[in-house]
Coordinates of C-alpha atoms in Angstrom, one line a residue:
M59 CA -31.4 0.4 -28.9
Q60 CA -33.2 -3.1 -27.8
A61 CA -30.1 -4.5 -30.3
D62 CA -27.9 -2.7 -28.0
C63 CA -28.9 -3.3 -24.5
E64 CA -28.8 -7.5 -25.9
G65 CA -25.5 -7.0 -27.2
M66 CA -23.7 -6.3 -24.0
P67 CA -21.3 -9.0 -23.1
A68 CA -22.1 -11.5 -20.6
R69 CA -20.0 -12.1 -17.3
N70 CA -18.5 -15.5 -17.5
D71 CA -16.5 -15.7 -14.4
Q72 CA -14.5 -18.7 -14.8
S73 CA -13.1 -17.8 -18.2
S74 CA -12.2 -13.7 -16.8
S75 CA -11.0 -14.9 -13.2
H76 CA -8.0 -15.0 -14.4
S77 CA -8.0 -11.7 -16.9
Y78 CA -9.4 -9.5 -14.2
D79 CA -8.5 -9.0 -11.1
Q80 CA -11.4 -8.2 -8.3
D81 CA -11.5 -4.2 -8.7
T82 CA -11.4 -4.5 -12.1
R83 CA -14.8 -7.4 -12.0
R84 CA -16.9 -4.7 -9.9
N85 CA -16.6 -2.1 -12.2
M86 CA -17.2 -4.1 -15.0
Q87 CA -20.7 -5.2 -13.1
L88 CA -21.2 -1.4 -11.9
M89 CA -21.0 -0.5 -15.6
M90 CA -23.5 -3.3 -16.8
K91 CA -26.0 -2.3 -13.9
H92 CA -26.1 1.2 -15.3
T93 CA -26.3 0.4 -19.1
L94 CA -29.2 -2.0 -18.4
R95 CA -30.6 0.5 -16.1
A96 CA -30.8 3.1 -18.9
C97 CA -32.0 0.7 -21.4
S98 CA -35.0 -0.3 -19.7
L99 CA -36.0 3.7 -19.1
A100 CA -35.1 4.2 -22.8
L101 CA -37.7 1.6 -23.3
G102 CA -40.4 2.6 -21.1
A103 CA -40.4 6.1 -22.9
L104 CA -40.8 4.6 -26.3
A105 CA -43.6 2.7 -24.7
Y106 CA -45.3 5.8 -23.1
F107 CA -44.6 8.0 -26.1
A108 CA -46.4 5.4 -28.0
F109 CA -49.7 5.8 -25.3
C110 CA -49.8 9.2 -25.3
C111 CA -50.0 9.8 -28.7
S112 CA -52.7 7.3 -29.8
P113 CA -55.5 8.4 -31.2
A114 CA -57.6 7.7 -28.3
L115 CA -56.4 10.7 -26.2
A116 CA -56.6 13.1 -29.3
E117 CA -59.9 14.8 -28.1
K118 CA -60.3 18.6 -29.0
R119 CA -61.3 21.3 -26.4
V120 CA -62.4 24.8 -26.6
A121 CA -63.4 26.7 -23.7
L122 CA -64.8 30.6 -24.3
V123 CA -64.5 33.1 -20.8
M124 CA -66.1 35.9 -20.2
G125 CA -66.1 38.1 -17.2
N126 CA -67.9 41.6 -16.4
S127 CA -67.0 43.9 -14.2
A128 CA -67.5 47.9 -15.4
Y129 CA -71.1 47.8 -15.6
K130 CA -71.8 51.6 -16.5
N131 CA -75.3 52.0 -15.2
T132 CA -75.3 50.8 -11.3
L133 CA -72.7 49.4 -8.9
R134 CA -69.5 48.6 -10.2
L135 CA -68.4 44.2 -9.5
T136 CA -64.6 43.8 -8.0
N137 CA -64.0 39.6 -9.1
P138 CA -65.7 39.3 -12.3
V139 CA -62.4 40.2 -14.1
N140 CA -60.2 38.6 -11.7
D141 CA -62.4 35.2 -11.8
A142 CA -62.7 35.2 -15.5
A143 CA -58.4 35.4 -15.4
L144 CA -58.0 32.8 -13.1
I145 CA -60.5 30.4 -14.9
G146 CA -58.9 30.9 -18.5
D147 CA -55.4 30.2 -16.9
M148 CA -56.9 27.2 -15.2
F149 CA -58.3 25.9 -19.2
K150 CA -55.2 27.1 -20.9
K151 CA -52.8 24.8 -18.0
A152 CA -55.1 22.0 -18.3
G153 CA -54.4 21.3 -22.0
F154 CA -57.7 22.7 -24.0
D155 CA -56.7 23.2 -27.9
A156 CA -58.5 26.9 -27.2
V157 CA -59.2 29.3 -24.4
D158 CA -60.9 32.7 -25.6
V159 CA -60.6 35.2 -22.6
K160 CA -63.3 38.1 -22.6
T161 CA -64.1 40.9 -20.0
D162 CA -66.3 44.0 -19.8
L163 CA -68.5 43.2 -22.7
N164 CA -71.5 44.9 -24.1
A165 CA -74.7 43.5 -25.4
S166 CA -72.9 43.4 -29.1
E167 CA -69.6 42.3 -28.1
M168 CA -71.0 39.1 -25.9
R169 CA -73.5 38.3 -28.9
R170 CA -70.0 38.7 -31.2
A171 CA -68.3 36.2 -29.0
L172 CA -70.8 33.4 -28.9
R173 CA -70.9 33.7 -32.3
E174 CA -67.3 33.6 -32.9
F175 CA -66.6 30.6 -30.2
A176 CA -69.8 28.4 -32.3
G177 CA -67.6 28.6 -35.0
R178 CA -64.8 26.5 -33.0
V179 CA -67.7 24.4 -31.4
R180 CA -68.3 22.4 -34.2
D181 CA -65.8 20.3 -35.1
A182 CA -64.9 20.0 -31.0
D183 CA -65.2 17.1 -28.5
M184 CA -65.3 19.0 -25.5
A185 CA -66.7 22.7 -25.0
V186 CA -67.3 25.0 -21.9
I187 CA -68.2 28.3 -21.3
Y188 CA -67.7 30.5 -18.1
Y189 CA -69.3 33.2 -17.3
A190 CA -68.9 35.8 -14.6
G191 CA -71.1 38.5 -13.6
H192 CA -74.6 39.9 -12.7
G193 CA -77.7 37.6 -13.9
I194 CA -81.5 37.7 -13.5
E195 CA -84.2 35.6 -13.8
L196 CA -87.3 37.2 -15.5
D197 CA -90.6 34.0 -15.4
G198 CA -88.6 31.5 -15.1
T199 CA -86.0 32.1 -18.0
N200 CA -82.5 33.3 -16.9
Y201 CA -80.7 36.0 -18.5
L202 CA -76.9 37.3 -18.8
I203 CA -76.8 41.2 -18.3
P204 CA -74.1 42.9 -20.2
T205 CA -72.0 45.9 -18.9
D206 CA -74.3 48.7 -21.3
A207 CA -77.8 47.7 -19.8
A208 CA -80.1 49.7 -18.3
L209 CA -83.0 48.0 -17.6
E210 CA -85.4 50.7 -16.7
T211 CA -88.2 48.5 -17.4
D212 CA -88.7 44.7 -16.7
A213 CA -89.2 44.4 -20.5
D214 CA -85.9 45.6 -20.8
V215 CA -84.5 42.6 -20.2
Y216 CA -85.5 41.0 -23.1
D217 CA -83.8 43.6 -25.3
E218 CA -80.4 44.5 -23.6
A219 CA -79.7 40.9 -21.7
L220 CA -78.7 37.6 -23.0
P221 CA -80.9 34.4 -22.7
I222 CA -78.9 31.4 -21.5
D223 CA -80.7 29.2 -24.6
R224 CA -78.5 31.6 -26.8
V225 CA -75.6 30.1 -25.0
L226 CA -76.5 26.7 -24.6
V227 CA -77.1 27.0 -28.6
S228 CA -73.2 28.1 -29.3
I229 CA -71.9 24.8 -27.7
E230 CA -74.7 22.5 -29.1
P231 CA -72.1 21.1 -31.7
A232 CA -70.3 19.7 -29.3
K233 CA -69.5 16.0 -29.7
Q234 CA -69.4 14.4 -26.1
L235 CA -69.3 17.7 -23.3
R236 CA -71.4 20.5 -22.9
L237 CA -70.8 22.6 -19.9
V238 CA -71.8 25.6 -19.0
I239 CA -70.7 27.4 -15.4
L240 CA -72.3 30.3 -14.2
D241 CA -71.0 32.4 -11.8
A242 CA -73.7 34.7 -12.0
C243 CA -76.0 34.3 -8.9
R244 CA -75.2 37.8 -7.3
D245 CA -77.5 39.9 -6.0
N246 CA -78.6 42.0 -8.4
P247 CA -79.1 45.6 -8.3
F248 CA -81.6 46.2 -11.3
A249 CA -83.7 44.4 -9.6
K250 CA -85.0 46.8 -6.7
T251 CA -84.9 50.1 -9.2
M252 CA -86.2 49.0 -12.5
K253 CA -90.3 49.6 -13.2
R254 CA -92.8 46.7 -13.7
T255 CA -94.7 47.4 -16.8
V256 CA -97.0 43.7 -15.8
A257 CA -97.7 43.2 -12.5
S258 CA -98.2 39.7 -12.4
R259 CA -94.5 39.4 -14.2
A260 CA -92.4 38.1 -11.7
I261 CA -88.7 38.4 -10.9
G262 CA -87.0 36.1 -8.8
R263 CA -84.2 36.2 -6.5
G264 CA -81.3 34.4 -8.2
L265 CA -81.5 32.3 -11.2
A266 CA -83.9 29.8 -11.8
K267 CA -83.5 25.9 -12.2
V268 CA -82.8 24.7 -15.5
E269 CA -82.9 21.3 -17.1
P270 CA -80.8 20.8 -20.3
T271 CA -82.8 19.0 -23.3
S272 CA -79.5 17.9 -24.8
P273 CA -77.8 14.7 -23.7
N274 CA -74.2 14.8 -22.0
T275 CA -74.8 18.9 -21.3
M276 CA -74.3 20.3 -17.9
I277 CA -75.3 24.0 -16.3
A278 CA -73.3 24.9 -13.1
F279 CA -74.7 27.6 -10.9
A280 CA -72.5 29.5 -8.2
A281 CA -75.9 29.1 -5.9
K282 CA -78.8 27.0 -6.4
A283 CA -82.1 28.0 -7.7
G284 CA -83.8 31.3 -5.9
S285 CA -80.7 32.0 -3.7
T286 CA -77.2 34.4 -4.2
A287 CA -74.0 33.6 -4.4
S288 CA -71.0 35.4 -2.8
D289 CA -68.8 38.3 -4.6
G290 CA -65.8 37.3 -1.4
D291 CA -63.9 39.3 0.1
S292 CA -60.6 38.4 -1.4
R293 CA -59.4 38.5 -5.2
N294 CA -61.8 36.1 -6.2
S295 CA -65.1 34.5 -5.4
P296 CA -65.0 31.3 -3.2
F297 CA -66.8 29.7 -6.3
A298 CA -64.0 30.5 -8.7
T299 CA -61.1 29.7 -6.1
A300 CA -63.1 25.9 -6.0
L301 CA -63.7 25.6 -9.4
A302 CA -59.8 26.2 -10.1
D303 CA -58.9 23.6 -7.1
H304 CA -60.8 20.9 -8.6
L305 CA -61.6 20.8 -12.3
P306 CA -58.3 20.4 -13.9
K307 CA -57.1 17.4 -11.7
P308 CA -56.4 15.3 -14.5
G309 CA -59.0 11.9 -14.6
L310 CA -61.8 13.6 -11.7
D311 CA -65.2 13.1 -12.9
L312 CA -66.9 16.2 -13.2
R313 CA -69.9 15.2 -11.1
K314 CA -67.2 14.3 -8.4
A315 CA -65.3 17.7 -9.1
F316 CA -68.5 19.7 -8.4
G317 CA -69.0 17.4 -5.8
F318 CA -65.7 19.1 -4.4
V319 CA -66.5 22.5 -5.2
R320 CA -69.5 22.3 -3.2
D321 CA -68.0 21.3 -0.2
D322 CA -65.5 24.2 -0.5
V323 CA -68.0 26.7 -0.9
L324 CA -70.1 25.5 1.9
R325 CA -66.8 25.5 3.9
S326 CA -65.7 28.9 3.3
T327 CA -68.9 30.8 3.5
A328 CA -70.1 29.4 6.9
N329 CA -73.0 27.1 4.6
K330 CA -75.0 30.7 3.1
Q331 CA -73.8 29.5 -0.2
E332 CA -74.7 26.1 -1.8
P333 CA -72.9 25.1 -5.7
F334 CA -75.5 23.5 -7.3
V335 CA -75.3 21.4 -11.1
Y336 CA -78.3 20.6 -13.4
G337 CA -78.1 17.8 -15.9
S338 CA -76.7 14.8 -16.5
L339 CA -74.4 12.7 -18.2
G340 CA -73.8 8.7 -18.6
G341 CA -72.3 5.9 -16.6
D342 CA -68.7 6.6 -17.5
D343 CA -66.5 8.7 -16.1
V344 CA -66.1 12.1 -17.5
P345 CA -63.3 14.3 -16.7
L346 CA -62.2 17.6 -17.5
V347 CA -58.8 16.8 -18.0
P348 CA -58.0 13.3 -19.4
A349 CA -55.8 10.9 -16.3
K350 CA -52.2 10.8 -16.7
P351 CA -51.5 7.3 -19.0
A352 CA -49.9 4.7 -16.5
A353 CA -46.3 3.2 -18.1
T354 CA -46.5 -0.4 -19.5
G355 CA -44.6 -2.8 -17.6
P356 CA -43.2 -3.3 -13.8
Q357 CA -42.3 0.3 -13.0
A358 CA -40.4 1.4 -9.9
N359 CA -42.5 3.0 -7.0
P360 CA -40.6 6.8 -6.7
Q361 CA -42.1 7.5 -3.2
S362 CA -40.5 3.5 -2.1
E363 CA -37.3 5.3 -3.8
L364 CA -37.9 8.4 -2.0
R365 CA -38.3 7.1 1.1
R366 CA -35.3 4.7 1.0
D367 CA -32.9 7.4 0.4
Y368 CA -34.2 9.6 3.5
E369 CA -33.6 6.6 5.4
L370 CA -30.1 6.3 4.2
A371 CA -29.8 10.0 5.2
L372 CA -31.2 9.9 8.5
Q373 CA -28.9 6.8 9.2
L374 CA -25.7 9.4 7.9
G375 CA -27.1 12.0 10.0
T376 CA -24.6 14.7 8.0
R377 CA -24.6 17.7 6.6
D378 CA -24.0 16.8 3.9
G379 CA -26.0 13.9 3.2
W380 CA -28.8 16.0 4.3
E381 CA -27.9 18.7 1.5
A382 CA -27.5 16.0 -1.2
F383 CA -30.8 14.5 -0.4
L384 CA -32.3 18.5 -1.0
A385 CA -30.7 18.8 -4.0
Q386 CA -32.3 15.2 -5.3
Y387 CA -35.5 16.1 -3.6
P388 CA -36.1 19.8 -3.3
E389 CA -39.8 19.6 -2.4
G390 CA -42.4 17.8 -1.0
F391 CA -42.8 16.2 2.6
Y392 CA -40.1 14.2 2.8
A393 CA -38.1 17.6 1.9
N394 CA -39.6 19.6 5.1
L395 CA -38.4 16.7 6.8
A396 CA -34.9 16.9 5.6
K397 CA -35.2 20.8 6.5
G398 CA -35.7 20.2 9.8
Q399 CA -32.8 17.6 10.4
L400 CA -30.7 20.4 8.8
N401 CA -31.9 23.1 11.2
K402 CA -31.4 20.6 14.1
I403 CA -28.0 19.8 12.9
G404 CA -27.1 23.6 12.5
A405 CA -28.3 24.3 16.2
E406 CA -26.0 21.4 17.1
E407 CA -23.6 23.5 15.2
T408 CA -24.0 26.8 17.2
R409 CA -24.3 25.0 20.4
A410 CA -20.7 23.4 19.9
A411 CA -19.6 26.8 18.4
A412 CA -20.6 28.6 21.9
E413 CA -19.3 26.3 24.1
Q414 CA -16.3 26.1 22.7
K415 CA -16.3 30.4 22.9
A416 CA -17.6 29.6 26.2
R417 CA -14.6 27.2 27.2
T418 CA -11.5 30.0 25.6
A419 CA -13.6 32.8 27.5
E420 CA -13.4 30.7 30.9
Q421 CA -9.2 30.1 30.2
E422 CA -8.9 33.9 29.4
K423 CA -9.7 34.6 32.4
A424 CA -7.9 32.2 34.5
R425 CA -5.1 33.9 32.3
L426 CA -5.8 37.8 33.3
I427 CA -6.2 36.4 37.1
A428 CA -2.8 34.3 36.8
E429 CA -0.8 37.2 35.6
R430 CA -2.6 39.6 37.9
A431 CA -4.0 41.7 35.1
Q432 CA -5.8 45.1 35.7
K433 CA -9.2 45.3 37.4
A434 CA -11.1 46.7 34.6
E435 CA -9.7 44.2 31.9
Q436 CA -10.8 40.7 34.4
E437 CA -14.3 42.6 34.5
K438 CA -14.6 43.0 30.9
A439 CA -13.3 39.0 30.6
A440 CA -16.0 38.2 32.9
A441 CA -18.8 40.1 31.1
A442 CA -17.5 38.1 28.3
A443 CA -17.4 34.9 29.8
K444 CA -20.8 35.5 31.0
A445 CA -22.3 36.9 27.9
A446 CA -20.7 33.6 25.9
E447 CA -22.3 31.3 28.9
E448 CA -25.7 32.8 28.3
A449 CA -25.7 32.0 24.4
R450 CA -24.1 28.6 25.1
I451 CA -27.8 28.1 27.3
A452 CA -29.8 30.0 24.3
A453 CA -27.5 27.6 21.8
E454 CA -28.8 24.8 24.1
K455 CA -32.3 25.3 24.2
K456 CA -32.6 25.9 20.8
K457 CA -30.9 22.8 19.9
E458 CA -33.8 21.2 22.5
I459 CA -35.9 22.7 20.5
E460 CA -35.0 21.7 16.7
Q461 CA -34.6 17.9 18.2
A462 CA -38.4 18.3 19.5
R463 CA -39.8 19.7 16.1
A464 CA -37.7 17.0 14.1
E465 CA -39.2 13.8 16.5
A466 CA -42.5 15.6 15.9
A467 CA -42.3 15.9 12.1
E468 CA -40.7 11.7 12.1
R469 CA -43.6 11.3 14.0
E470 CA -45.9 12.7 11.9
R471 CA -44.2 11.2 8.8
K472 CA -44.9 7.9 10.3
V473 CA -48.9 8.7 10.4
A474 CA -48.9 9.5 7.1
E475 CA -47.4 6.4 5.9
A476 CA -49.8 4.4 8.6
A477 CA -52.8 6.4 7.3
A478 CA -51.8 6.0 3.3
A479 CA -51.5 2.3 3.6
K480 CA -54.9 2.4 5.6
A481 CA -57.0 3.9 2.7
L482 CA -55.1 1.7 0.5
A483 CA -56.7 -0.9 1.8
E484 CA -60.0 0.2 2.2
K485 CA -60.6 1.3 -1.3
Q486 CA -59.3 -2.1 -2.1
A487 CA -61.8 -3.7 0.5
A488 CA -64.6 -1.2 -1.6
E489 CA -63.3 -2.5 -4.8
K490 CA -64.1 -5.8 -3.6
V491 CA -67.6 -5.0 -2.1
K492 CA -68.6 -2.8 -5.3
A493 CA -67.5 -5.4 -7.7
E494 CA -69.2 -8.1 -5.2
L495 CA -72.3 -5.8 -5.3
A496 CA -72.3 -5.8 -9.5
A497 CA -72.2 -9.5 -9.5
K498 CA -75.2 -10.3 -6.9
Q499 CA -77.5 -7.7 -9.2
A500 CA -76.3 -9.4 -12.6
A501 CA -77.7 -12.7 -11.2
E502 CA -80.3 -11.0 -9.8
K503 CA -81.1 -9.5 -13.1
A504 CA -80.8 -13.2 -14.6
E505 CA -83.2 -14.9 -12.3
Q506 CA -86.1 -12.2 -13.4
A507 CA -85.0 -12.9 -16.9
A508 CA -86.0 -16.6 -16.3
R509 CA -89.3 -16.4 -15.0
P510 CA -92.5 -16.7 -17.3
A511 CA -93.6 -13.7 -18.9
A512 CA -97.0 -14.2 -17.7
D513 CA -95.6 -13.9 -14.1
R514 CA -94.5 -10.5 -14.8
Q515 CA -97.3 -8.8 -16.4
M516 CA -99.6 -7.8 -14.2
P517 CA -103.3 -8.5 -15.5
E518 CA -105.3 -6.2 -17.4
A519 CA -108.3 -5.6 -14.4
E520 CA -105.1 -4.4 -12.3
Q521 CA -103.3 -2.0 -14.4
K522 CA -106.2 -0.8 -15.1
L523 CA -107.2 -0.2 -11.4
A524 CA -103.8 1.2 -10.7
T525 CA -103.9 3.7 -13.2
L526 CA -107.6 5.2 -12.2
S527 CA -105.6 4.8 -8.8
P528 CA -104.7 8.4 -7.2
A529 CA -101.7 9.0 -6.0
P530 CA -100.5 8.5 -2.4
T531 CA -101.7 11.4 0.0
S532 CA -99.4 13.3 1.9
T533 CA -98.9 12.1 5.4
L534 CA -99.4 15.5 6.8
S535 CA -102.2 16.0 9.2
A536 CA -104.9 18.6 8.3
A537 CA -103.7 21.4 10.4
D538 CA -100.1 21.0 9.9
L539 CA -101.1 21.1 6.0
T540 CA -103.2 24.1 6.5
K541 CA -99.8 25.9 8.3
S542 CA -98.0 24.9 5.4
V543 CA -100.2 26.4 3.5
Q544 CA -99.9 29.8 5.1
S545 CA -96.7 30.0 5.4
E546 CA -96.0 29.6 1.5
L547 CA -98.6 32.3 1.1
R548 CA -96.7 34.6 3.5
R549 CA -93.8 34.0 1.3
V550 CA -95.0 34.8 -2.0
G551 CA -96.7 37.8 -0.5
C552 CA -100.4 36.8 0.0
L553 CA -100.9 36.6 2.8
S554 CA -100.1 39.2 5.8
G555 CA -101.0 37.6 8.7
A556 CA -99.3 34.5 10.9
A557 CA -100.0 31.0 9.8
E558 CA -101.7 29.6 13.2
G559 CA -103.3 26.7 11.5
D560 CA -106.9 27.7 10.9
W561 CA -107.9 28.1 7.5
S562 CA -110.2 31.4 8.6
A563 CA -111.5 33.9 5.7
T564 CA -108.5 35.7 5.4
S565 CA -106.5 32.6 4.4
Q566 CA -109.5 31.8 1.6
R567 CA -108.9 35.7 0.3
S568 CA -104.9 34.8 0.3
L569 CA -105.5 31.6 -1.6
A570 CA -107.9 33.4 -4.3
L571 CA -105.4 36.3 -5.0
F572 CA -102.5 33.2 -5.3
N573 CA -105.2 32.0 -8.3
K574 CA -105.5 35.6 -9.5
Y575 CA -101.8 36.0 -10.0
A576 CA -100.3 32.8 -10.7
G577 CA -103.1 31.5 -12.9
T578 CA -104.3 28.5 -10.6
Q579 CA -108.3 27.4 -10.3
F580 CA -107.6 25.9 -6.7
D581 CA -110.6 25.2 -4.1
A582 CA -109.9 28.8 -1.9
K583 CA -112.6 27.2 0.8
L584 CA -109.7 24.4 2.0
A585 CA -105.7 24.0 1.8
S586 CA -104.9 21.2 -0.5
V587 CA -101.8 19.2 -1.2
D588 CA -102.2 20.4 -4.9
A589 CA -101.9 24.2 -3.4
L590 CA -99.1 23.5 -1.7
D591 CA -96.7 22.1 -4.3
A592 CA -98.1 24.8 -6.6
L593 CA -97.0 27.7 -4.2
K594 CA -93.2 25.5 -3.2
A595 CA -92.9 26.0 -6.8
K596 CA -92.3 29.4 -6.4
P597 CA -88.9 30.9 -6.2
G598 CA -90.0 34.2 -5.5
R599 CA -93.4 36.8 -4.8
V600 CA -96.4 36.6 -6.5
C601 CA -99.0 39.0 -5.1
P602 CA -97.9 41.6 -5.9
L603 CA -96.9 44.2 -2.3
V604 CA -100.2 46.5 -1.1
C605 CA -99.6 48.7 1.8
N606 CA -101.6 50.7 4.8
F607 CA -101.8 54.1 4.6
G608 CA -99.0 55.7 5.2
F609 CA -96.3 53.6 3.9
K610 CA -95.4 52.6 1.1
A611 CA -93.8 49.8 -0.9
D612 CA -89.8 49.1 -0.9
G613 CA -88.6 46.2 -2.1
D614 CA -90.2 43.6 -0.4
Q615 CA -91.6 45.5 2.7
C616 CA -93.8 48.6 3.2
V617 CA -91.6 51.1 4.9
K618 CA -92.9 54.6 6.5
I619 CA -93.4 57.9 4.9
T620 CA -91.9 60.4 6.7
C621 CA -92.1 63.8 5.6
R622 CA -90.2 66.9 6.5
A623 CA -91.0 69.7 8.3
G624 CA -94.5 71.3 7.7
Y625 CA -95.5 69.0 5.3
R626 CA -97.8 65.8 6.9
V627 CA -99.5 62.5 4.5
G628 CA -102.7 63.6 2.5
D629 CA -105.3 61.7 1.3
D630 CA -103.3 60.4 -1.3
N631 CA -100.6 58.8 0.5
E632 CA -98.2 61.5 -0.7
C633 CA -96.8 64.2 1.5
E634 CA -98.3 67.7 1.3
K635 CA -97.9 71.1 2.7
I636 CA -99.9 72.1 5.9
P637 CA -102.1 75.0 5.8
E638 CA -102.2 77.5 8.2
K639 CA -105.0 78.1 10.4
K640 CA -107.2 81.6 10.1
P641 CA -108.8 82.3 14.1
V642 CA -112.4 81.9 14.6
A643 CA -114.3 83.9 16.5
T644 CA -116.3 81.9 18.7
R645 CA -119.3 82.7 21.5
E646 CA -117.1 81.8 24.7
D647 CA -114.7 84.6 23.3
S648 CA -117.0 87.2 22.6
R649 CA -118.6 86.1 26.0
K650 CA -114.9 86.8 27.7
R651 CA -114.2 89.9 26.0
D652 CA -117.8 91.6 26.6
Q653 CA -116.9 90.7 31.1
G654 CA -114.0 92.1 30.7
R655 CA -115.5 95.5 29.0
K656 CA -118.1 95.4 32.3
E657 CA -115.0 95.4 34.6
A658 CA -113.0 97.8 33.2
E659 CA -116.2 100.0 33.2
S660 CA -117.8 99.4 36.6
A661 CA -113.7 99.9 38.3
A662 CA -112.0 103.3 39.7
P663 CA -110.6 105.5 37.5
K664 CA -106.7 105.2 38.0
S665 CA -104.6 108.0 39.2
Q666 CA -103.3 110.3 36.8
A667 CA -101.6 112.1 38.9
S668 CA -97.8 110.3 39.0
G669 CA -95.3 112.5 39.7
Q670 CA -97.4 115.2 41.6
M671 CA -96.4 117.2 44.6
I672 CA -98.7 117.6 47.1
C673 CA -97.9 120.7 50.2
T674 CA -100.3 120.8 53.6
S675 CA -99.4 122.4 56.7
T676 CA -96.1 120.3 57.4
G677 CA -94.5 120.8 54.5
C678 CA -94.7 119.3 50.9
R679 CA -94.2 115.7 49.5
P680 CA -94.9 113.5 46.4
V681 CA -98.3 111.8 46.1
S682 CA -98.3 108.5 47.1
K683 CA -98.8 105.6 44.0
G684 CA -102.1 104.8 43.6
C685 CA -103.7 108.1 45.1
R686 CA -104.7 111.9 43.9
I687 CA -105.1 115.4 44.7
E688 CA -108.1 116.6 44.9
R689 CA -109.9 119.9 46.8
D690 CA -110.4 120.1 50.2
P691 CA -114.2 119.3 50.9
R692 CA -114.6 120.2 54.1
P693 CA -115.7 123.3 55.8
G694 CA -113.7 126.3 56.5
S695 CA -111.6 125.4 53.6
A696 CA -113.5 127.4 51.1
G697 CA -111.9 124.9 48.4
M698 CA -108.8 126.5 48.6
S699 CA -106.8 123.8 50.2
Q700 CA -105.7 120.1 49.1
V701 CA -106.4 116.9 49.9
E702 CA -104.9 113.4 49.1
V703 CA -107.6 110.8 48.0
C704 CA -106.2 107.1 47.8
H705 CA -108.7 104.2 47.1

């Protein structure tokens, strides 16, 4: 191809001026220009192909993606299956050699997937495992929970779940990078229902901190140790969405990519969830996707050519020009600007058509009036003219709006170009400062190396003194230290009172309880910095929760025991039926009963003649209430007459 390009006939003005006319020479110049451009592009393509096919880029990358949603013994999770599909598609688009996507795995299926993946990792340079689902931390060790786990007791975790060490063993043979991504920090429902076989066994909230022992190994959590992650309200979790946005960027170092993921998740969760990465890498950049190779030789800046074409179309200002620009550049910032210019031209055309229609309507109205048309036709023409005028006004307003939009878009374009130029200048200045700093550090190291060895060594006595010297003490005052220790004792469940800064007998008993359940031997008579550090190292509750009478433990809180009607809280702190009370005679009751009997005996007998009639010389009538009939005891009555006696 190079021989063809070099063999093109060169133009000789002196020899050809008599053979070709002006049009022929112009056509020859254009042909030579296009031919040379085609040759340069072909040579550039060959160089690019040779660079891309070099052995340096032939790295084997493999990935295993697992997502568990359909849990059989607890609530189903919504997003892990969707997150697994999103991350698996991301790895495939990033050009990974092998991507296995597994969903809703039980314990045996998870072990088989890890075993098969370990076989692919043996000859791989980069190995990645992503897991979304439930996880649990038990005694400082993290476990992944399969879909068939029941976890009725804390001891079942060892048999039914997979430890994180099993995952790390699967990626151990990778040569350059070992990456584990755990979106398993969700609030675990098993922790509230499982029974504790050992009271001192700690079950933490979220996952525990992990420090990989193998080099070039990173473990990324959706939320930092001791906290939980959100499953999200949309199709995917915030952590998975951020991973899909930043990890596949070509040439972006993993540490910086996870920093961008952290910023996105904090922003989307209102600073409630902070992803965290454990492990370390070397000084070189380690991108998940290699950077695109730069073409050798001078290359034209496509952005400059795009801007030049845009400015040319802007000078033309016609519909055909903008349509041709959009056919060449259908997407991007300048394409949006071109569409705005087309809208502006369309608004102008609409306004012109409406104005022409209004002019025609006015002429028709004048013609009808001149010909003395009927009144109905004149009103119809007037209405049409009015409608045309309103359409013209609307078109004029639309034109003004599109004009304003086009001007705003043009201003935005200029601002974006200025910002890009400023960012480029700042980047160059930062690189210059970085180079100067590296040179300064190298000079300082050289100066230190030139000093005598005796000056750099510490005398033996001073070394022993430095070894025996205690570590710098904390800058906290005694009251602040006491209050900090009390606060941490409250957090781990060993102190129920408030942190008042007074190391009382209650605080001493709380620290003694912590020593008992945490296996430490701190002096309970005083608050120390070592005790504070040991308390801070515990991620969750250490002392078991003890509730007062009438209350029961519910997770990390004591709730009041409520019994149904007819039941009460018994001595064993359980609901029991209230026994029925039997009447018991007392001395006061017998005294009242005797008094009532005496009053009844001393009272006059009540009349039993209710409804009787009494007859006298004046006539007969009913006996009054409370009265009775007796024989008249007066002399001369001979006991034959009756009288009414009332009390």
